[in-house]
């Protein structure tokens, strides 16, 4: 085991440990709000986001860190199938929940005379969260069929690509088209809702400057602060998603992609679930 392997293992396990700790604390705090009847509708989405972050960190960061520290293949065929299925489901949940959070905030800050303000979004949050779980679990149901143990255990594997400690046996358009469409729709909706929020914030800022009112400009309302926090989360998510998605696509179509480039993708993927709980706590969004 080289020094680089040790460093990578420590980095991935540190990301996982810090992220799980932060998300667990935030999740516990949100559930105390539910028990004391002080929870707001947005807390339902944040609770799902924290749980999704924990699942994603454990299923992605922990195996990666252990692989580099022990330099061994701990997962067999069944382990790889389970771990990568959970990874894919948590990834889809993360994209969908972040979109849901952005869309909810866009409706919340909409002017009272707009059509969006008339949407009873509070009644749609819980069904939407449950639907995201069911939708992603069904959409990724084919993952265990194509993921197996490491290629080094069976040299007959061809037509796929290595995933360090596991192997994706078959890559075809039929397997990836539905998850890709999901990503495009959710990320596209995420960008549109965030752009709408930025437009509203800019219009509000111009109106405040025009009025020159000390009472309006001296402080920041909770709604405005929450909106700014959501925009920060969305920015971090989109940056991490673009890096990870770009590297994954390059891996699919360029077979000689270096392992270190894949490590950059893993690090970027783990950044959002690690940073987001601390950003929410620091900004007082809960």
mmCIF file of C-alpha atoms in Angstrom:
data_model
loop_
_atom_site.group_PDB
_atom_site.id
_atom_site.type_symbol
_atom_site.label_atom_id
_atom_site.label_comp_id
_atom_site.label_asym_id
_atom_site.label_seq_id
_atom_site.Cartn_x
_atom_site.Cartn_y
_atom_site.Cartn_z
ATOM 1 C CA UNK A 1 0.000 0.000 0.000
ATOM 2 C CA UNK A 2 1.505 3.305 -1.125
ATOM 3 C CA UNK A 3 1.430 6.655 0.651
ATOM 4 C CA UNK A 4 -1.019 7.953 -1.986
ATOM 5 C CA UNK A 5 -3.424 5.089 -1.272
ATOM 6 C CA UNK A 6 -3.286 5.875 2.440
ATOM 7 C CA UNK A 7 -3.939 9.569 1.808
ATOM 8 C CA UNK A 8 -6.884 8.801 -0.484
ATOM 9 C CA UNK A 9 -8.345 6.349 2.014
ATOM 10 C CA UNK A 10 -8.078 8.876 4.843
ATOM 11 C CA UNK A 11 -9.617 11.631 2.693
ATOM 12 C CA UNK A 12 -12.629 9.547 1.655
ATOM 13 C CA UNK A 13 -13.232 8.164 5.151
ATOM 14 C CA UNK A 14 -12.833 11.644 6.646
ATOM 15 C CA UNK A 15 -15.369 13.062 4.194
ATOM 16 C CA UNK A 16 -17.729 10.225 5.039
ATOM 17 C CA UNK A 17 -17.302 10.542 8.803
ATOM 18 C CA UNK A 18 -17.661 14.330 8.912
ATOM 19 C CA UNK A 19 -20.622 14.262 6.521
ATOM 20 C CA UNK A 20 -22.466 11.503 8.391
ATOM 21 C CA UNK A 21 -21.881 13.304 11.695
ATOM 22 C CA UNK A 22 -23.201 16.624 10.361
ATOM 23 C CA UNK A 23 -26.219 15.082 8.637
ATOM 24 C CA UNK A 24 -27.048 12.937 11.677
ATOM 25 C CA UNK A 25 -27.005 15.967 13.958
ATOM 26 C CA UNK A 26 -29.175 17.965 11.564
ATOM 27 C CA UNK A 27 -31.577 15.056 11.059
ATOM 28 C CA UNK A 28 -31.913 14.579 14.830
ATOM 29 C CA UNK A 29 -32.625 18.288 15.297
ATOM 30 C CA UNK A 30 -35.275 18.278 12.560
ATOM 31 C CA UNK A 31 -37.039 15.297 14.129
ATOM 32 C CA UNK A 32 -37.080 17.106 17.491
ATOM 33 C CA UNK A 33 -38.902 19.928 15.692
ATOM 34 C CA UNK A 34 -41.465 17.428 14.423
ATOM 35 C CA UNK A 35 -41.977 16.018 17.924
ATOM 36 C CA UNK A 36 -42.473 19.490 19.374
ATOM 37 C CA UNK A 37 -44.840 20.539 16.541
ATOM 38 C CA UNK A 38 -42.531 23.389 15.519
ATOM 39 C CA UNK A 39 -41.639 21.964 12.126
ATOM 40 C CA UNK A 40 -42.269 23.864 8.914
ATOM 41 C CA UNK A 41 -43.130 22.260 5.552
ATOM 42 C CA UNK A 42 -39.551 22.750 4.324
ATOM 43 C CA UNK A 43 -38.283 20.601 7.213
ATOM 44 C CA UNK A 44 -39.857 17.536 5.574
ATOM 45 C CA UNK A 45 -37.686 18.083 2.500
ATOM 46 C CA UNK A 46 -34.597 18.792 4.608
ATOM 47 C CA UNK A 47 -35.170 15.606 6.623
ATOM 48 C CA UNK A 48 -35.243 13.565 3.428
ATOM 49 C CA UNK A 49 -32.164 15.373 2.116
ATOM 50 C CA UNK A 50 -30.163 14.592 5.270
ATOM 51 C CA UNK A 51 -31.166 10.911 5.193
ATOM 52 C CA UNK A 52 -30.291 10.717 1.511
ATOM 53 C CA UNK A 53 -26.920 12.327 2.239
ATOM 54 C CA UNK A 54 -26.160 9.769 4.959
ATOM 55 C CA UNK A 55 -27.056 6.846 2.694
ATOM 56 C CA UNK A 56 -25.003 8.275 -0.187
ATOM 57 C CA UNK A 57 -21.947 8.945 1.999
ATOM 58 C CA UNK A 58 -21.924 5.477 3.558
ATOM 59 C CA UNK A 59 -22.542 3.612 0.301
ATOM 60 C CA UNK A 60 -19.975 5.618 -1.699
ATOM 61 C CA UNK A 61 -17.337 7.036 0.628
ATOM 62 C CA UNK A 62 -16.920 4.127 3.044
ATOM 63 C CA UNK A 63 -16.212 1.365 0.458
ATOM 64 C CA UNK A 64 -13.892 3.711 -1.426
ATOM 65 C CA UNK A 65 -11.899 4.603 1.686
ATOM 66 C CA UNK A 66 -11.640 1.022 2.891
ATOM 67 C CA UNK A 67 -10.519 -0.115 -0.563
ATOM 68 C CA UNK A 68 -7.540 2.249 -0.551
ATOM 69 C CA UNK A 69 -6.552 1.596 3.058
ATOM 70 C CA UNK A 70 -6.728 -2.191 2.815
ATOM 71 C CA UNK A 71 -6.071 -2.457 -0.923
ATOM 72 C CA UNK A 72 -8.381 -5.408 -1.079
ATOM 73 C CA UNK A 73 -11.744 -6.349 -2.513
ATOM 74 C CA UNK A 74 -14.101 -6.718 0.428
ATOM 75 C CA UNK A 75 -17.276 -6.890 -1.667
ATOM 76 C CA UNK A 76 -18.242 -9.980 -3.617
ATOM 77 C CA UNK A 77 -20.897 -10.175 -6.299
ATOM 78 C CA UNK A 78 -23.810 -9.763 -3.888
ATOM 79 C CA UNK A 79 -22.091 -6.957 -1.979
ATOM 80 C CA UNK A 80 -21.365 -5.019 -5.166
ATOM 81 C CA UNK A 81 -24.934 -5.399 -6.388
ATOM 82 C CA UNK A 82 -26.354 -4.100 -3.097
ATOM 83 C CA UNK A 83 -23.864 -1.245 -2.662
ATOM 84 C CA UNK A 84 -24.198 0.093 -6.203
ATOM 85 C CA UNK A 85 -27.974 -0.201 -6.171
ATOM 86 C CA UNK A 86 -28.067 1.882 -2.974
ATOM 87 C CA UNK A 87 -25.581 4.336 -4.529
ATOM 88 C CA UNK A 88 -27.714 4.850 -7.609
ATOM 89 C CA UNK A 89 -30.954 5.211 -5.652
ATOM 90 C CA UNK A 90 -29.404 7.731 -3.252
ATOM 91 C CA UNK A 91 -27.969 9.674 -6.188
ATOM 92 C CA UNK A 92 -31.400 9.941 -7.815
ATOM 93 C CA UNK A 93 -32.947 10.891 -4.475
ATOM 94 C CA UNK A 94 -30.339 13.599 -3.965
ATOM 95 C CA UNK A 95 -31.073 15.146 -7.367
ATOM 96 C CA UNK A 96 -34.849 14.918 -6.912
ATOM 97 C CA UNK A 97 -34.865 16.209 -3.323
ATOM 98 C CA UNK A 98 -32.626 19.162 -4.167
ATOM 99 C CA UNK A 99 -34.972 20.032 -7.028
ATOM 100 C CA UNK A 100 -37.944 19.706 -4.684
ATOM 101 C CA UNK A 101 -36.288 22.037 -2.179
ATOM 102 C CA UNK A 102 -35.558 24.633 -4.850
ATOM 103 C CA UNK A 103 -39.060 24.396 -6.327
ATOM 104 C CA UNK A 104 -40.663 24.741 -2.888
ATOM 105 C CA UNK A 105 -38.599 27.837 -2.142
ATOM 106 C CA UNK A 106 -39.501 29.316 -5.531
ATOM 107 C CA UNK A 107 -43.198 28.942 -4.700
ATOM 108 C CA UNK A 108 -42.643 30.329 -1.193
ATOM 109 C CA UNK A 109 -41.023 33.574 -2.371
ATOM 110 C CA UNK A 110 -43.382 34.103 -5.311
ATOM 111 C CA UNK A 111 -45.493 37.300 -5.241
ATOM 112 C CA UNK A 112 -48.934 36.829 -3.708
ATOM 113 C CA UNK A 113 -50.630 37.720 -6.997
ATOM 114 C CA UNK A 114 -48.737 35.150 -9.075
ATOM 115 C CA UNK A 115 -50.040 31.762 -10.164
ATOM 116 C CA UNK A 116 -47.327 29.916 -8.243
ATOM 117 C CA UNK A 117 -48.447 31.490 -4.979
ATOM 118 C CA UNK A 118 -51.854 29.849 -5.423
ATOM 119 C CA UNK A 119 -50.333 26.345 -5.459
ATOM 120 C CA UNK A 120 -50.952 24.567 -2.148
ATOM 121 C CA UNK A 121 -47.427 23.236 -2.013
ATOM 122 C CA UNK A 122 -47.659 22.176 1.657
ATOM 123 C CA UNK A 123 -50.083 19.388 0.716
ATOM 124 C CA UNK A 124 -47.805 18.147 -2.062
ATOM 125 C CA UNK A 125 -44.523 17.861 -0.137
ATOM 126 C CA UNK A 126 -45.048 14.528 1.631
ATOM 127 C CA UNK A 127 -46.550 12.735 -1.413
ATOM 128 C CA UNK A 128 -43.696 14.112 -3.541
ATOM 129 C CA UNK A 129 -41.051 12.830 -1.111
ATOM 130 C CA UNK A 130 -42.610 9.351 -1.010
ATOM 131 C CA UNK A 131 -42.957 9.335 -4.803
ATOM 132 C CA UNK A 132 -39.248 10.131 -5.191
ATOM 133 C CA UNK A 133 -38.328 7.040 -3.170
ATOM 134 C CA UNK A 134 -40.620 4.751 -5.143
ATOM 135 C CA UNK A 135 -39.654 6.251 -8.509
ATOM 136 C CA UNK A 136 -35.898 5.921 -7.973
ATOM 137 C CA UNK A 137 -36.073 2.451 -6.450
ATOM 138 C CA UNK A 138 -37.981 1.209 -9.511
ATOM 139 C CA UNK A 139 -35.843 3.143 -12.012
ATOM 140 C CA UNK A 140 -32.583 1.634 -10.732
ATOM 141 C CA UNK A 141 -33.927 -1.891 -10.315
ATOM 142 C CA UNK A 142 -31.794 -3.137 -13.216
ATOM 143 C CA UNK A 143 -28.470 -2.100 -11.620
ATOM 144 C CA UNK A 144 -27.928 -5.427 -9.756
ATOM 145 C CA UNK A 145 -28.244 -7.265 -13.079
ATOM 146 C CA UNK A 146 -25.116 -5.637 -14.520
ATOM 147 C CA UNK A 147 -22.869 -4.988 -11.506
ATOM 148 C CA UNK A 148 -20.633 -7.825 -10.348
ATOM 149 C CA UNK A 149 -17.537 -8.380 -8.261
ATOM 150 C CA UNK A 150 -14.133 -6.966 -9.294
ATOM 151 C CA UNK A 151 -12.876 -7.788 -12.768
ATOM 152 C CA UNK A 152 -9.616 -9.203 -11.374
ATOM 153 C CA UNK A 153 -11.620 -12.116 -9.983
ATOM 154 C CA UNK A 154 -12.860 -13.056 -13.441
ATOM 155 C CA UNK A 155 -10.851 -12.178 -16.552
ATOM 156 C CA UNK A 156 -13.775 -13.121 -18.821
ATOM 157 C CA UNK A 157 -15.562 -9.836 -18.112
ATOM 158 C CA UNK A 158 -15.635 -7.695 -21.238
ATOM 159 C CA UNK A 159 -17.619 -4.768 -22.587
ATOM 160 C CA UNK A 160 -17.922 -2.832 -19.346
ATOM 161 C CA UNK A 161 -15.624 -0.822 -17.099
ATOM 162 C CA UNK A 162 -13.951 -1.134 -13.728
ATOM 163 C CA UNK A 163 -15.383 0.604 -10.679
ATOM 164 C CA UNK A 164 -12.293 -0.001 -8.527
ATOM 165 C CA UNK A 165 -13.749 -2.613 -6.189
ATOM 166 C CA UNK A 166 -16.578 -3.742 -8.500
ATOM 167 C CA UNK A 167 -17.281 -4.099 -12.200
ATOM 168 C CA UNK A 168 -20.092 -2.787 -14.417
ATOM 169 C CA UNK A 169 -20.487 -5.533 -16.964
ATOM 170 C CA UNK A 170 -22.594 -4.003 -19.750
ATOM 171 C CA UNK A 171 -22.921 -0.404 -20.891
ATOM 172 C CA UNK A 172 -25.707 0.324 -23.373
ATOM 173 C CA UNK A 173 -28.084 3.134 -24.170
ATOM 174 C CA UNK A 174 -31.056 1.089 -23.017
ATOM 175 C CA UNK A 175 -29.659 0.871 -19.484
ATOM 176 C CA UNK A 176 -28.762 4.526 -19.048
ATOM 177 C CA UNK A 177 -31.429 6.393 -21.038
ATOM 178 C CA UNK A 178 -34.103 6.538 -18.302
ATOM 179 C CA UNK A 179 -31.737 7.640 -15.493
ATOM 180 C CA UNK A 180 -30.247 10.189 -17.888
ATOM 181 C CA UNK A 181 -33.691 11.585 -18.706
ATOM 182 C CA UNK A 182 -34.423 11.786 -14.982
ATOM 183 C CA UNK A 183 -31.216 13.719 -14.389
ATOM 184 C CA UNK A 184 -31.900 16.093 -17.276
ATOM 185 C CA UNK A 185 -35.448 16.822 -16.106
ATOM 186 C CA UNK A 186 -34.545 17.321 -12.449
ATOM 187 C CA UNK A 187 -31.382 19.326 -13.052
ATOM 188 C CA UNK A 188 -33.165 21.387 -15.714
ATOM 189 C CA UNK A 189 -36.011 22.085 -13.295
ATOM 190 C CA UNK A 190 -33.464 22.878 -10.608
ATOM 191 C CA UNK A 191 -31.756 25.461 -12.805
ATOM 192 C CA UNK A 192 -35.088 27.003 -13.877
ATOM 193 C CA UNK A 193 -36.458 27.311 -10.341
ATOM 194 C CA UNK A 194 -33.144 28.719 -9.091
ATOM 195 C CA UNK A 195 -33.079 31.209 -11.962
ATOM 196 C CA UNK A 196 -36.608 32.289 -11.063
ATOM 197 C CA UNK A 197 -35.537 32.784 -7.435
ATOM 198 C CA UNK A 198 -32.535 34.864 -8.523
ATOM 199 C CA UNK A 199 -34.853 36.987 -10.674
ATOM 200 C CA UNK A 200 -37.185 37.605 -7.727
ATOM 201 C CA UNK A 201 -34.292 38.431 -5.396
ATOM 202 C CA UNK A 202 -32.848 40.876 -7.907
ATOM 203 C CA UNK A 203 -36.225 42.571 -8.346
ATOM 204 C CA UNK A 204 -36.640 42.761 -4.569
ATOM 205 C CA UNK A 205 -33.161 44.274 -4.198
ATOM 206 C CA UNK A 206 -33.889 46.915 -6.833
ATOM 207 C CA UNK A 207 -37.192 47.768 -5.162
ATOM 208 C CA UNK A 208 -35.509 48.184 -1.774
ATOM 209 C CA UNK A 209 -32.854 50.443 -3.283
ATOM 210 C CA UNK A 210 -35.551 52.529 -4.933
ATOM 211 C CA UNK A 211 -37.572 52.977 -1.754
ATOM 212 C CA UNK A 212 -34.490 53.819 0.359
ATOM 213 C CA UNK A 213 -36.190 52.559 3.471
ATOM 214 C CA UNK A 214 -34.038 51.827 6.514
ATOM 215 C CA UNK A 215 -36.619 49.415 7.852
ATOM 216 C CA UNK A 216 -36.407 47.284 4.741
ATOM 217 C CA UNK A 217 -32.694 47.428 4.128
ATOM 218 C CA UNK A 218 -31.348 47.199 7.666
ATOM 219 C CA UNK A 219 -32.166 43.526 8.213
ATOM 220 C CA UNK A 220 -32.653 40.278 6.401
ATOM 221 C CA UNK A 221 -35.994 38.486 6.664
ATOM 222 C CA UNK A 222 -36.003 34.740 7.483
ATOM 223 C CA UNK A 223 -37.564 33.999 4.083
ATOM 224 C CA UNK A 224 -34.827 35.908 2.263
ATOM 225 C CA UNK A 225 -32.097 34.207 4.279
ATOM 226 C CA UNK A 226 -33.613 30.772 3.620
ATOM 227 C CA UNK A 227 -33.812 31.578 -0.089
ATOM 228 C CA UNK A 228 -30.159 32.595 -0.216
ATOM 229 C CA UNK A 229 -29.229 29.376 1.600
ATOM 230 C CA UNK A 230 -31.154 27.270 -0.924
ATOM 231 C CA UNK A 231 -29.346 29.043 -3.769
ATOM 232 C CA UNK A 232 -25.993 28.264 -2.129
ATOM 233 C CA UNK A 233 -26.967 24.604 -1.795
ATOM 234 C CA UNK A 234 -28.092 24.470 -5.413
ATOM 235 C CA UNK A 235 -24.838 26.076 -6.606
ATOM 236 C CA UNK A 236 -22.718 23.529 -4.705
ATOM 237 C CA UNK A 237 -24.889 20.672 -5.943
ATOM 238 C CA UNK A 238 -24.789 21.712 -9.605
ATOM 239 C CA UNK A 239 -20.995 22.196 -9.540
ATOM 240 C CA UNK A 240 -20.415 18.790 -7.901
ATOM 241 C CA UNK A 241 -22.932 17.133 -10.236
ATOM 242 C CA UNK A 242 -21.339 18.567 -13.390
ATOM 243 C CA UNK A 243 -17.848 17.426 -12.350
ATOM 244 C CA UNK A 244 -19.019 13.941 -11.379
ATOM 245 C CA UNK A 245 -21.262 13.520 -14.428
ATOM 246 C CA UNK A 246 -18.565 14.743 -16.824
ATOM 247 C CA UNK A 247 -16.011 12.296 -15.441
ATOM 248 C CA UNK A 248 -18.521 9.432 -15.523
ATOM 249 C CA UNK A 249 -19.419 10.091 -19.171
ATOM 250 C CA UNK A 250 -15.744 10.309 -20.039
ATOM 251 C CA UNK A 251 -15.189 6.987 -18.293
ATOM 252 C CA UNK A 252 -17.966 5.355 -20.303
ATOM 253 C CA UNK A 253 -16.658 6.493 -23.688
ATOM 254 C CA UNK A 254 -12.892 6.579 -22.978
ATOM 255 C CA UNK A 255 -11.730 3.241 -21.610
ATOM 256 C CA UNK A 256 -8.240 4.350 -20.571
ATOM 257 C CA UNK A 257 -9.328 6.920 -18.009
ATOM 258 C CA UNK A 258 -6.869 7.211 -15.115
ATOM 259 C CA UNK A 259 -7.894 6.095 -11.640
ATOM 260 C CA UNK A 260 -6.913 9.465 -10.167
ATOM 261 C CA UNK A 261 -9.436 11.222 -12.390
ATOM 262 C CA UNK A 262 -12.115 8.890 -11.044
ATOM 263 C CA UNK A 263 -10.998 9.816 -7.525
ATOM 264 C CA UNK A 264 -11.643 13.478 -8.359
ATOM 265 C CA UNK A 265 -15.179 12.500 -9.385
ATOM 266 C CA UNK A 266 -15.714 10.595 -6.138
ATOM 267 C CA UNK A 267 -14.385 13.517 -4.090
ATOM 268 C CA UNK A 268 -16.709 15.927 -5.925
ATOM 269 C CA UNK A 269 -19.671 13.588 -5.412
ATOM 270 C CA UNK A 270 -19.034 13.450 -1.660
ATOM 271 C CA UNK A 271 -18.623 17.226 -1.320
ATOM 272 C CA UNK A 272 -22.320 18.140 -1.472
ATOM 273 C CA UNK A 273 -23.592 15.697 1.197
ATOM 274 C CA UNK A 274 -20.629 16.638 3.400
ATOM 275 C CA UNK A 275 -20.939 20.423 3.128
ATOM 276 C CA UNK A 276 -24.728 20.865 2.963
ATOM 277 C CA UNK A 277 -25.625 20.105 6.629
ATOM 278 C CA UNK A 278 -22.991 22.506 7.961
ATOM 279 C CA UNK A 279 -24.129 25.209 5.540
ATOM 280 C CA UNK A 280 -27.728 24.777 6.702
ATOM 281 C CA UNK A 281 -26.673 24.899 10.362
ATOM 282 C CA UNK A 282 -24.386 27.906 9.851
ATOM 283 C CA UNK A 283 -27.041 29.840 7.943
ATOM 284 C CA UNK A 284 -29.722 29.003 10.487
ATOM 285 C CA UNK A 285 -31.970 27.555 7.785
ATOM 286 C CA UNK A 286 -33.491 25.125 10.274
#
